[in-house]
Amino acid sequence: MAKAKKVSVYFCQSCGYESSKWMGQCPGCREWNSFVEEIVEKKSAGKVKSAPGGNEELKTTKISEIDMQAKERLQTGFQELDRVLGGGIVPGSLVLVGGDPGIGKSTLLLQVCRNLADAKEVLYISGEESLQQIKMRAQRIGQFSDKLQLFCDTSLERIEQVINREKPQVVIIDSIQTMYSEDVGSAPGSVSQVRETTARLLQIAKGMDVTVFIVGHVTKEGVVAGPRVLEHMVDTVLYFEGDRHASYRILRGVKNRFGSTNEIGVFEMQEAGLQEVENPSEFMLNGKPQGASGSVVACSMEGTRPILVEIQALVCHSNFGIPRRTAAGTDLNRVNLLMAVLEKRGGLSLSGSDAYVNIAGGIRMNEPAIDLGIVMALASSFKEKAIDERMICYGEVGLSGEVRAVNMAQQRVSEAKKLGFSSCILPKVSVAGLTDTKGIKIIGVDNIREAIGWIG
Ligand code: TYD
Ligand code: MG
């Protein structure tokens, strides 16, 4: 029998780097002051276990021999979630749903349980709430099937027994930070606990072909606590984000072994739980001011879906030697760069001006295609001339002021058409590739000077 020895180990709370001594800065992720001591039991290597999903007889398999019958994806009842998952739940996958506390992770997963419970065996395990509290939440959400099984516990060993007995098809673990395994000496939520419990859940998921959703809270730095450790173990990582003050929530795929990662799903938090937002562009453009300078609609691709957003800019004379610049919802460095390009190539003297750029609605967008939108909003505010409200623009802006091509030109134009826009400024090189431009005026531009000419 292998003998266990208790040793003290230091873990980086940010990336899980392991060290035998405390360090000020983590060599793994360069985070300062992130090391925490944990007591772990080191077992000397025993018998090697079979890998998750592997087989005991050491038999190899040909691709043609693999049976795909059981591997059909399961629809969650939320199209937005299915899209982010790459077309539905893959049986036997391990999905991490991360997000700030209070953003709506438990609500989303309880709603998924409700949608699935009629047709599938679903087990919702909570280490955070009592059964009564879950019922209170469920009553807000609506009618639940009596087939849904609930279990409140934090011990992984007991949870494993319940899963073995109930043999569910989908399991929700809310949250990984509250779970503990008796084999690990340290406290729940510590790196070694989170790592060990996730590894066990991975074996359960692959071994028994159950889909496991793990809820993980994010710390203030924006990583799931204990956690980048977790990201490489699981199949899919979804982040649930949103402005606390706004009602909509965005589910973003960060990693996906079974689909593309750029997809987003948009939800709105309402009195009775989360509702899907089928047309996010319309939602984002709600409340756009009429005839105001410094406001323009740009188009960004989020995965396979074009989303129209309003970009706002306010340029005003600076009272200080160093002008103030801020960017909300996009990269400040990018805004500074675009202002320099506007000054040098667009002929606007912005160096003595404060500038504030905002993507309306609180959504974050970093696609280069919104460059032209930022440039147009800044120029419009500087000139105090409004841009045609029924015009959208997109394109990447280069350092010589050229407007460069971006992908999916047609999808963006079609989205603008669908929402009733009448003209579109886009890179001239992309115009030839457009296939359907009926009912919308297409304005191809080579550089930002030409684009700015359309203001007013
Ligand atoms: P919750 O799912 O508990 O967040 P998490 O699990 O990510 O910590 O979400 C709680 C928030 O959602 C809370 O502020 C109340 C709000 N909420 C609604 O607005 N409507 C509802 O129907 C529900 C259930 C919650
Ligand atoms: Mg919760």
GROMACS .gro file of C-alpha atoms and ligand atoms in nm:
model
  482
    1MET     CA    1   0.000   0.000   0.000
    2ALA     CA    2   0.138   0.338  -0.100
    3LYS     CA    3   0.200   0.560   0.201
    4ALA     CA    4   0.069   0.917   0.202
    5LYS     CA    5   0.297   1.195   0.324
    6LYS     CA    6   0.170   1.542   0.417
    7VAL     CA    7   0.371   1.819   0.259
    8SER     CA    8   0.329   2.189   0.230
    9VAL     CA    9   0.306   2.318  -0.126
   10TYR     CA   10   0.256   2.670  -0.260
   11PHE     CA   11   0.013   2.724  -0.546
   12CYS     CA   12  -0.042   3.029  -0.763
   13GLN     CA   13  -0.413   3.109  -0.726
   14SER     CA   14  -0.418   3.254  -1.071
   15CYS     CA   15  -0.268   2.985  -1.292
   16GLY     CA   16  -0.210   2.691  -1.059
   17TYR     CA   17   0.171   2.697  -1.076
   18GLU     CA   18   0.311   2.469  -0.808
   19SER     CA   19   0.621   2.547  -0.604
   20SER     CA   20   0.785   2.411  -0.290
   21LYS     CA   21   0.854   2.760  -0.159
   22TRP     CA   22   0.670   3.091  -0.153
   23MET     CA   23   0.747   3.336  -0.430
   24GLY     CA   24   0.653   3.701  -0.476
   25GLN     CA   25   0.590   3.669  -0.848
   26CYS     CA   26   0.461   3.363  -1.025
   27PRO     CA   27   0.704   3.239  -1.292
   28GLY     CA   28   0.408   3.089  -1.478
   29CYS     CA   29   0.173   3.383  -1.525
   30ARG     CA   30   0.379   3.676  -1.387
   31GLU     CA   31   0.108   3.753  -1.132
   32TRP     CA   32   0.232   3.919  -0.810
   33ASN     CA   33   0.148   3.796  -0.463
   34SER     CA   34  -0.065   3.508  -0.582
   35PHE     CA   35   0.101   3.218  -0.394
   36VAL     CA   36  -0.092   3.047  -0.117
   37GLU     CA   37   0.024   2.760   0.101
   38GLU     CA   38  -0.171   2.436   0.089
   39ILE     CA   39  -0.111   2.110   0.273
   40VAL     CA   40  -0.137   1.820   0.032
   41GLU     CA   41  -0.088   1.450   0.075
   42LYS     CA   42   0.170   1.318  -0.164
   43LYS     CA   43   0.119   0.955  -0.244
   44SER     CA   44   0.401   0.761  -0.397
   45ALA     CA   45   0.308   0.645  -0.743
   46GLY     CA   46   0.081   0.343  -0.728
   47LYS     CA   47  -0.088   0.152  -1.005
   48VAL     CA   48  -0.153   0.361  -1.316
   49LYS     CA   49  -0.525   0.406  -1.368
   50SER     CA   50  -0.678   0.381  -1.711
   51ALA     CA   51  -0.729   0.718  -1.879
   52PRO     CA   52  -1.078   0.866  -1.880
   53GLY     CA   53  -1.279   0.706  -2.155
   54GLY     CA   54  -1.002   0.453  -2.212
   55ASN     CA   55  -1.031   0.078  -2.196
   56GLU     CA   56  -0.890  -0.179  -1.963
   57GLU     CA   57  -0.797  -0.444  -2.222
   58LEU     CA   58  -0.535  -0.226  -2.394
   59LYS     CA   59  -0.714  -0.268  -2.724
   60THR     CA   60  -0.664  -0.013  -2.999
   61THR     CA   61  -0.949   0.097  -3.224
   62LYS     CA   62  -0.988   0.206  -3.586
   63ILE     CA   63  -1.186   0.522  -3.664
   64SER     CA   64  -1.433   0.322  -3.873
   65GLU     CA   65  -1.505   0.095  -3.576
   66ILE     CA   66  -1.617   0.373  -3.346
   67ASP     CA   67  -1.988   0.369  -3.283
   68MET     CA   68  -2.135   0.718  -3.320
   69GLN     CA   69  -2.494   0.624  -3.244
   70ALA     CA   70  -2.490   0.736  -2.884
   71LYS     CA   71  -2.302   1.055  -2.959
   72GLU     CA   72  -2.583   1.264  -3.095
   73ARG     CA   73  -2.589   1.612  -2.955
   74LEU     CA   74  -2.856   1.703  -2.707
   75GLN     CA   75  -3.052   2.024  -2.757
   76THR     CA   76  -3.067   2.237  -2.442
   77GLY     CA   77  -3.386   2.418  -2.532
   78PHE     CA   78  -3.189   2.741  -2.562
   79GLN     CA   79  -3.076   2.810  -2.917
   80GLU     CA   80  -2.831   3.067  -2.789
   81LEU     CA   81  -2.663   2.813  -2.562
   82ASP     CA   82  -2.667   2.542  -2.829
   83ARG     CA   83  -2.489   2.772  -3.070
   84VAL     CA   84  -2.213   2.853  -2.818
   85LEU     CA   85  -2.174   2.481  -2.746
   86GLY     CA   86  -2.129   2.419  -3.119
   87GLY     CA   87  -2.475   2.275  -3.184
   88GLY     CA   88  -2.587   2.127  -2.853
   89ILE     CA   89  -2.449   1.924  -2.565
   90VAL     CA   90  -2.202   1.650  -2.656
   91PRO     CA   91  -2.268   1.345  -2.432
   92GLY     CA   92  -1.980   1.276  -2.198
   93SER     CA   93  -1.838   1.626  -2.216
   94LEU     CA   94  -1.724   1.842  -1.928
   95VAL     CA   95  -1.837   2.203  -1.958
   96LEU     CA   96  -1.714   2.484  -1.735
   97VAL     CA   97  -1.946   2.780  -1.697
   98GLY     CA   98  -1.755   3.069  -1.543
   99GLY     CA   99  -1.866   3.415  -1.446
  100ASP     CA  100  -1.887   3.675  -1.173
  101PRO     CA  101  -2.095   3.588  -0.869
  102GLY     CA  102  -2.457   3.691  -0.922
  103ILE     CA  103  -2.441   3.708  -1.299
  104GLY     CA  104  -2.691   3.426  -1.348
  105LYS     CA  105  -2.498   3.099  -1.383
  106SER     CA  106  -2.720   2.905  -1.144
  107THR     CA  107  -3.030   3.050  -1.307
  108LEU     CA  108  -2.914   2.955  -1.657
  109LEU     CA  109  -2.829   2.599  -1.560
  110LEU     CA  110  -3.149   2.549  -1.364
  111GLN     CA  111  -3.340   2.660  -1.672
  112VAL     CA  112  -3.142   2.413  -1.881
  113CYS     CA  113  -3.240   2.146  -1.628
  114ARG     CA  114  -3.603   2.243  -1.670
  115ASN     CA  115  -3.579   2.219  -2.049
  116LEU     CA  116  -3.408   1.881  -2.037
  117ALA     CA  117  -3.576   1.712  -1.743
  118ASP     CA  118  -3.876   1.583  -1.936
  119ALA     CA  119  -3.676   1.382  -2.184
  120LYS     CA  120  -3.353   1.309  -1.997
  121GLU     CA  121  -3.230   1.208  -1.655
  122VAL     CA  122  -3.094   1.526  -1.502
  123LEU     CA  123  -2.927   1.569  -1.163
  124TYR     CA  124  -2.868   1.916  -1.018
  125ILE     CA  125  -2.611   1.919  -0.740
  126SER     CA  126  -2.575   2.233  -0.537
  127GLY     CA  127  -2.316   2.305  -0.274
  128GLU     CA  128  -2.425   2.665  -0.241
  129GLU     CA  129  -2.797   2.659  -0.187
  130SER     CA  130  -3.039   2.453   0.020
  131LEU     CA  131  -3.323   2.259  -0.141
  132GLN     CA  132  -3.568   2.530  -0.029
  133GLN     CA  133  -3.359   2.800  -0.192
  134ILE     CA  134  -3.345   2.604  -0.517
  135LYS     CA  135  -3.721   2.567  -0.504
  136MET     CA  136  -3.762   2.941  -0.456
  137ARG     CA  137  -3.555   3.002  -0.765
  138ALA     CA  138  -3.740   2.733  -0.957
  139GLN     CA  139  -4.073   2.894  -0.871
  140ARG     CA  140  -3.958   3.219  -1.027
  141ILE     CA  141  -3.853   3.039  -1.343
  142GLY     CA  142  -4.172   2.841  -1.398
  143GLN     CA  143  -4.307   2.490  -1.423
  144PHE     CA  144  -4.066   2.203  -1.354
  145SER     CA  145  -4.096   1.837  -1.440
  146ASP     CA  146  -4.100   1.608  -1.140
  147LYS     CA  147  -3.830   1.395  -1.299
  148LEU     CA  148  -3.557   1.646  -1.213
  149GLN     CA  149  -3.346   1.518  -0.924
  150LEU     CA  150  -3.185   1.760  -0.678
  151PHE     CA  151  -2.905   1.692  -0.435
  152CYS     CA  152  -2.738   1.932  -0.193
  153ASP     CA  153  -2.391   1.827  -0.085
  154THR     CA  154  -2.029   1.929  -0.110
  155SER     CA  155  -1.852   1.597  -0.065
  156LEU     CA  156  -1.725   1.457  -0.392
  157GLU     CA  157  -1.727   1.103  -0.259
  158ARG     CA  158  -2.097   1.119  -0.174
  159ILE     CA  159  -2.175   1.293  -0.502
  160GLU     CA  160  -1.994   1.016  -0.687
  161GLN     CA  161  -2.208   0.755  -0.510
  162VAL     CA  162  -2.527   0.938  -0.603
  163ILE     CA  163  -2.421   0.966  -0.967
  164ASN     CA  164  -2.334   0.596  -0.972
  165ARG     CA  165  -2.673   0.507  -0.833
  166GLU     CA  166  -2.893   0.748  -1.033
  167LYS     CA  167  -2.702   0.714  -1.363
  168PRO     CA  168  -2.811   1.056  -1.493
  169GLN     CA  169  -2.735   1.181  -1.844
  170VAL     CA  170  -2.668   1.538  -1.740
  171VAL     CA  171  -2.518   1.654  -1.410
  172ILE     CA  172  -2.482   2.012  -1.290
  173ILE     CA  173  -2.222   2.091  -1.023
  174ASP     CA  174  -2.288   2.430  -0.864
  175SER     CA  175  -2.015   2.532  -0.786
  176ILE     CA  176  -1.673   2.371  -0.812
  177GLN     CA  177  -1.536   2.603  -0.542
  178THR     CA  178  -1.765   2.452  -0.279
  179MET     CA  179  -1.680   2.088  -0.356
  180TYR     CA  180  -1.418   1.894  -0.166
  181SER     CA  181  -1.262   1.555  -0.186
  182GLU     CA  182  -1.159   1.380   0.136
  183ASP     CA  183  -0.840   1.264  -0.035
  184VAL     CA  184  -0.710   1.619  -0.050
  185GLY     CA  185  -0.613   1.788   0.274
  186SER     CA  186  -0.668   2.151   0.178
  187ALA     CA  187  -0.982   2.364   0.200
  188PRO     CA  188  -1.261   2.370  -0.064
  189GLY     CA  189  -1.186   2.627  -0.332
  190SER     CA  190  -0.809   2.583  -0.304
  191VAL     CA  191  -0.613   2.501  -0.618
  192SER     CA  192  -0.544   2.140  -0.520
  193GLN     CA  193  -0.911   2.076  -0.431
  194VAL     CA  194  -1.044   2.237  -0.748
  195ARG     CA  195  -0.793   2.045  -0.956
  196GLU     CA  196  -0.862   1.711  -0.791
  197THR     CA  197  -1.242   1.741  -0.795
  198THR     CA  198  -1.238   1.844  -1.162
  199ALA     CA  199  -1.013   1.552  -1.251
  200ARG     CA  200  -1.256   1.314  -1.080
  201LEU     CA  201  -1.552   1.472  -1.252
  202LEU     CA  202  -1.368   1.434  -1.582
  203GLN     CA  203  -1.332   1.062  -1.517
  204ILE     CA  204  -1.700   1.036  -1.429
  205ALA     CA  205  -1.800   1.227  -1.744
  206LYS     CA  206  -1.586   1.021  -1.981
  207GLY     CA  207  -1.626   0.691  -1.803
  208MET     CA  208  -2.004   0.699  -1.763
  209ASP     CA  209  -2.082   0.915  -2.068
  210VAL     CA  210  -2.261   1.179  -1.864
  211THR     CA  211  -2.237   1.545  -1.948
  212VAL     CA  212  -2.117   1.745  -1.652
  213PHE     CA  213  -2.165   2.121  -1.625
  214ILE     CA  214  -1.937   2.279  -1.369
  215VAL     CA  215  -2.007   2.627  -1.235
  216GLY     CA  216  -1.693   2.822  -1.151
  217HIS     CA  217  -1.685   3.163  -0.990
  218VAL     CA  218  -1.445   3.416  -1.125
  219THR     CA  219  -1.217   3.612  -0.895
  220LYS     CA  220  -1.171   3.985  -0.923
  221GLU     CA  221  -0.885   3.948  -1.172
  222GLY     CA  222  -1.121   3.776  -1.411
  223VAL     CA  223  -1.000   3.418  -1.386
  224VAL     CA  224  -1.204   3.135  -1.244
  225ALA     CA  225  -1.060   3.092  -0.894
  226GLY     CA  226  -0.801   2.825  -0.892
  227PRO     CA  227  -0.865   2.791  -1.254
  228ARG     CA  228  -0.664   2.836  -1.549
  229VAL     CA  229  -0.575   2.494  -1.416
  230LEU     CA  230  -0.932   2.401  -1.487
  231GLU     CA  231  -0.951   2.542  -1.836
  232HIS     CA  232  -0.720   2.287  -1.992
  233MET     CA  233  -0.887   1.991  -1.822
  234VAL     CA  234  -1.241   2.056  -1.941
  235ASP     CA  235  -1.378   2.020  -2.295
  236THR     CA  236  -1.559   2.349  -2.313
  237VAL     CA  237  -1.520   2.677  -2.129
  238LEU     CA  238  -1.805   2.926  -2.138
  239TYR     CA  239  -1.800   3.263  -1.969
  240PHE     CA  240  -2.116   3.434  -1.867
  241GLU     CA  241  -2.062   3.806  -1.865
  242GLY     CA  242  -2.253   4.127  -1.860
  243ASP     CA  243  -2.285   4.462  -1.700
  244ARG     CA  244  -2.441   4.434  -1.355
  245HIS     CA  245  -2.648   4.741  -1.428
  246ALA     CA  246  -2.776   4.620  -1.764
  247SER     CA  247  -3.021   4.336  -1.797
  248TYR     CA  248  -2.861   4.147  -2.080
  249ARG     CA  249  -2.599   3.875  -2.039
  250ILE     CA  250  -2.353   3.738  -2.290
  251LEU     CA  251  -2.242   3.379  -2.293
  252ARG     CA  252  -1.906   3.355  -2.463
  253GLY     CA  253  -1.731   3.038  -2.575
  254VAL     CA  254  -1.363   3.064  -2.475
  255LYS     CA  255  -1.261   2.708  -2.547
  256ASN     CA  256  -1.455   2.437  -2.724
  257ARG     CA  257  -1.329   2.096  -2.829
  258PHE     CA  258  -1.650   2.038  -3.024
  259GLY     CA  259  -1.710   2.365  -3.203
  260SER     CA  260  -1.591   2.714  -3.279
  261THR     CA  261  -1.496   2.940  -2.991
  262ASN     CA  262  -1.596   3.279  -3.117
  263GLU     CA  263  -1.966   3.227  -3.075
  264ILE     CA  264  -2.170   3.429  -2.833
  265GLY     CA  265  -2.519   3.379  -2.697
  266VAL     CA  266  -2.723   3.674  -2.578
  267PHE     CA  267  -2.974   3.653  -2.294
  268GLU     CA  268  -3.177   3.898  -2.097
  269MET     CA  269  -3.229   3.860  -1.724
  270GLN     CA  270  -3.593   3.912  -1.649
  271GLU     CA  271  -3.824   3.862  -1.352
  272ALA     CA  272  -3.884   3.502  -1.454
  273GLY     CA  273  -3.529   3.401  -1.535
  274LEU     CA  274  -3.321   3.435  -1.850
  275GLN     CA  275  -3.481   3.492  -2.188
  276GLU     CA  276  -3.301   3.447  -2.516
  277VAL     CA  277  -3.239   3.756  -2.726
  278GLU     CA  278  -3.286   3.640  -3.082
  279ASN     CA  279  -3.195   3.962  -3.251
  280PRO     CA  280  -2.908   4.115  -3.054
  281SER     CA  281  -2.846   4.395  -3.307
  282GLU     CA  282  -3.192   4.536  -3.251
  283PHE     CA  283  -3.136   4.504  -2.878
  284MET     CA  284  -2.798   4.681  -2.888
  285LEU     CA  285  -2.926   4.969  -3.100
  286ASN     CA  286  -3.215   5.039  -2.866
  287GLY     CA  287  -3.213   5.403  -2.759
  288LYS     CA  288  -2.968   5.528  -3.021
  289PRO     CA  289  -2.989   5.908  -3.029
  290GLN     CA  290  -3.130   6.078  -3.340
  291GLY     CA  291  -2.922   6.331  -3.527
  292ALA     CA  292  -2.644   6.346  -3.267
  293SER     CA  293  -2.283   6.397  -3.366
  294GLY     CA  294  -2.027   6.139  -3.255
  295SER     CA  295  -2.259   5.843  -3.297
  296VAL     CA  296  -2.232   5.578  -3.566
  297VAL     CA  297  -2.341   5.218  -3.616
  298ALA     CA  298  -2.066   4.965  -3.681
  299CYS     CA  299  -2.077   4.593  -3.744
  300SER     CA  300  -1.874   4.328  -3.563
  301MET     CA  301  -1.879   3.954  -3.626
  302GLU     CA  302  -1.920   3.748  -3.312
  303GLY     CA  303  -1.854   3.398  -3.433
  304THR     CA  304  -2.083   3.336  -3.726
  305ARG     CA  305  -2.321   3.613  -3.637
  306PRO     CA  306  -2.296   3.981  -3.730
  307ILE     CA  307  -2.391   4.222  -3.453
  308LEU     CA  308  -2.458   4.589  -3.507
  309VAL     CA  309  -2.352   4.822  -3.228
  310GLU     CA  310  -2.354   5.192  -3.177
  311ILE     CA  311  -2.014   5.351  -3.127
  312GLN     CA  312  -2.012   5.684  -2.951
  313ALA     CA  313  -1.731   5.935  -2.927
  314LEU     CA  314  -1.699   6.267  -2.753
  315VAL     CA  315  -1.409   6.489  -2.853
  316CYS     CA  316  -1.361   6.816  -2.668
  317HIS     CA  317  -1.088   7.068  -2.602
  318SER     CA  318  -0.849   6.961  -2.328
  319ASN     CA  319  -0.779   7.190  -2.036
  320PHE     CA  320  -0.463   7.006  -1.943
  321GLY     CA  321  -0.126   6.952  -2.105
  322ILE     CA  322  -0.185   6.582  -2.148
  323PRO     CA  323  -0.527   6.515  -2.299
  324ARG     CA  324  -0.753   6.260  -2.136
  325ARG     CA  325  -0.861   5.958  -2.333
  326THR     CA  326  -1.083   5.675  -2.223
  327ALA     CA  327  -1.241   5.379  -2.398
  328ALA     CA  328  -1.529   5.174  -2.264
  329GLY     CA  329  -1.603   4.844  -2.433
  330THR     CA  330  -1.299   4.847  -2.657
  331ASP     CA  331  -0.920   4.868  -2.639
  332LEU     CA  332  -0.782   5.207  -2.535
  333ASN     CA  333  -0.452   5.151  -2.717
  334ARG     CA  334  -0.644   5.091  -3.036
  335VAL     CA  335  -0.836   5.416  -2.985
  336ASN     CA  336  -0.511   5.607  -2.929
  337LEU     CA  337  -0.365   5.456  -3.244
  338LEU     CA  338  -0.671   5.543  -3.449
  339MET     CA  339  -0.660   5.900  -3.319
  340ALA     CA  340  -0.298   5.928  -3.431
  341VAL     CA  341  -0.395   5.795  -3.775
  342LEU     CA  342  -0.683   6.045  -3.792
  343GLU     CA  343  -0.449   6.327  -3.708
  344LYS     CA  344  -0.173   6.232  -3.950
  345ARG     CA  345  -0.371   6.084  -4.241
  346GLY     CA  346  -0.716   6.234  -4.192
  347GLY     CA  347  -0.601   6.588  -4.130
  348LEU     CA  348  -0.791   6.643  -3.803
  349SER     CA  349  -0.589   6.806  -3.529
  350LEU     CA  350  -0.685   6.595  -3.231
  351SER     CA  351  -0.366   6.616  -3.026
  352GLY     CA  352  -0.501   6.885  -2.793
  353SER     CA  353  -0.838   6.718  -2.745
  354ASP     CA  354  -0.982   6.492  -2.481
  355ALA     CA  355  -1.158   6.193  -2.631
  356TYR     CA  356  -1.402   5.945  -2.482
  357VAL     CA  357  -1.509   5.642  -2.682
  358ASN     CA  358  -1.788   5.411  -2.578
  359ILE     CA  359  -1.952   5.104  -2.727
  360ALA     CA  360  -2.313   5.160  -2.628
  361GLY     CA  361  -2.490   4.891  -2.430
  362GLY     CA  362  -2.187   4.782  -2.228
  363ILE     CA  363  -2.082   4.504  -2.468
  364ARG     CA  364  -1.709   4.449  -2.532
  365MET     CA  365  -1.589   4.438  -2.893
  366ASN     CA  366  -1.236   4.401  -3.015
  367GLU     CA  367  -1.273   4.303  -3.378
  368PRO     CA  368  -1.060   4.524  -3.607
  369ALA     CA  369  -1.366   4.572  -3.829
  370ILE     CA  370  -1.500   4.831  -3.586
  371ASP     CA  371  -1.193   5.054  -3.647
  372LEU     CA  372  -1.374   5.249  -3.916
  373GLY     CA  373  -1.668   5.300  -3.682
  374ILE     CA  374  -1.440   5.443  -3.412
  375VAL     CA  375  -1.272   5.671  -3.666
  376MET     CA  376  -1.606   5.794  -3.801
  377ALA     CA  377  -1.748   5.856  -3.453
  378LEU     CA  378  -1.437   6.053  -3.350
  379ALA     CA  379  -1.439   6.258  -3.671
  380SER     CA  380  -1.812   6.324  -3.642
  381SER     CA  381  -1.777   6.449  -3.286
  382PHE     CA  382  -1.473   6.660  -3.376
  383LYS     CA  383  -1.655   6.824  -3.666
  384GLU     CA  384  -1.980   6.840  -3.469
  385LYS     CA  385  -2.165   6.700  -3.766
  386ALA     CA  386  -2.399   6.405  -3.739
  387ILE     CA  387  -2.364   6.093  -3.952
  388ASP     CA  388  -2.665   5.969  -4.148
  389GLU     CA  389  -2.862   5.758  -3.899
  390ARG     CA  390  -2.941   5.498  -4.157
  391MET     CA  391  -2.578   5.435  -4.246
  392ILE     CA  392  -2.348   5.170  -4.104
  393CYS     CA  393  -1.974   5.136  -4.155
  394TYR     CA  394  -1.710   4.873  -4.101
  395GLY     CA  395  -1.349   4.809  -4.203
  396GLU     CA  396  -1.006   4.775  -4.052
  397VAL     CA  397  -0.794   5.091  -4.051
  398GLY     CA  398  -0.421   5.063  -4.118
  399LEU     CA  399  -0.143   5.297  -4.011
  400SER     CA  400  -0.133   5.476  -4.346
  401GLY     CA  401  -0.500   5.555  -4.314
  402GLU     CA  402  -0.603   5.285  -4.561
  403VAL     CA  403  -0.929   5.100  -4.506
  404ARG     CA  404  -0.854   4.729  -4.526
  405ALA     CA  405  -1.072   4.434  -4.609
  406VAL     CA  406  -1.240   4.227  -4.338
  407ASN     CA  407  -1.404   3.887  -4.371
  408MET     CA  408  -1.774   3.808  -4.411
  409ALA     CA  409  -1.852   4.131  -4.596
  410GLN     CA  410  -2.185   4.004  -4.726
  411GLN     CA  411  -2.318   3.888  -4.389
  412ARG     CA  412  -2.256   4.231  -4.245
  413VAL     CA  413  -2.435   4.404  -4.531
  414SER     CA  414  -2.728   4.163  -4.503
  415GLU     CA  415  -2.763   4.230  -4.131
  416ALA     CA  416  -2.770   4.604  -4.197
  417LYS     CA  417  -3.036   4.552  -4.465
  418LYS     CA  418  -3.241   4.336  -4.233
  419LEU     CA  419  -3.249   4.613  -3.975
  420GLY     CA  420  -3.353   4.877  -4.228
  421PHE     CA  421  -3.027   5.061  -4.285
  422SER     CA  422  -3.005   5.231  -4.624
  423SER     CA  423  -2.631   5.269  -4.682
  424CYS     CA  424  -2.306   5.104  -4.583
  425ILE     CA  425  -1.948   5.230  -4.594
  426LEU     CA  426  -1.704   4.944  -4.636
  427PRO     CA  427  -1.356   4.873  -4.772
  428LYS     CA  428  -1.350   4.919  -5.150
  429VAL     CA  429  -1.170   4.588  -5.197
  430SER     CA  430  -1.464   4.406  -5.039
  431VAL     CA  431  -1.725   4.553  -5.272
  432ALA     CA  432  -1.653   4.312  -5.557
  433GLY     CA  433  -1.723   4.015  -5.331
  434LEU     CA  434  -2.075   4.124  -5.239
  435THR     CA  435  -2.352   3.914  -5.390
  436ASP     CA  436  -2.671   4.080  -5.273
  437THR     CA  437  -2.681   4.458  -5.244
  438LYS     CA  438  -3.039   4.524  -5.346
  439GLY     CA  439  -3.203   4.799  -5.144
  440ILE     CA  440  -2.887   4.924  -4.979
  441LYS     CA  441  -2.641   5.182  -5.106
  442ILE     CA  442  -2.286   5.046  -5.104
  443ILE     CA  443  -2.006   5.298  -5.057
  444GLY     CA  444  -1.658   5.151  -5.105
  445VAL     CA  445  -1.373   5.357  -4.961
  446ASP     CA  446  -0.995   5.324  -4.995
  447ASN     CA  447  -0.890   5.539  -4.704
  448ILE     CA  448  -1.025   5.726  -4.404
  449ARG     CA  449  -1.025   6.062  -4.585
  450GLU     CA  450  -1.286   5.929  -4.827
  451ALA     CA  451  -1.489   5.783  -4.541
  452ILE     CA  452  -1.482   6.107  -4.342
  453GLY     CA  453  -1.610   6.288  -4.652
  454TRP     CA  454  -1.944   6.113  -4.598
  455ILE     CA  455  -2.000   6.280  -4.262
  456GLY     CA  456  -2.264   6.554  -4.259
  457TYD     P1  457  -2.763   3.359  -0.998
  457TYD     O1  458  -2.805   3.262  -1.100
  457TYD     O2  459  -2.787   3.325  -0.856
  457TYD     O3  460  -2.611   3.398  -1.015
  457TYD     P2  461  -2.479   3.308  -1.000
  457TYD     O4  462  -2.522   3.166  -0.987
  457TYD     O5  463  -2.403   3.338  -1.124
  457TYD     O6  464  -2.408   3.359  -0.879
  457TYD     O7  465  -2.831   3.497  -1.037
  457TYD     C1  466  -2.881   3.577  -0.942
  457TYD     C2  467  -2.926   3.710  -0.997
  457TYD     O8  468  -3.026   3.698  -1.096
  457TYD     C3  469  -2.984   3.787  -0.886
  457TYD     O9  470  -2.926   3.916  -0.884
  457TYD     C4  471  -3.131   3.791  -0.914
  457TYD     C5  472  -3.140   3.771  -1.060
  457TYD     N1  473  -3.261   3.696  -1.102
  457TYD     C6  474  -3.357   3.759  -1.178
  457TYD    O10  475  -3.347   3.879  -1.206
  457TYD     N2  476  -3.468   3.688  -1.220
  457TYD     C7  477  -3.484   3.557  -1.189
  457TYD    O11  478  -3.582   3.494  -1.229
  457TYD     C8  479  -3.381   3.491  -1.113
  457TYD     C9  480  -3.395   3.347  -1.075
  457TYD    C10  481  -3.273   3.565  -1.071
  458MG      MG  482  -2.502   3.049  -0.814
   0.00000   0.00000   0.00000
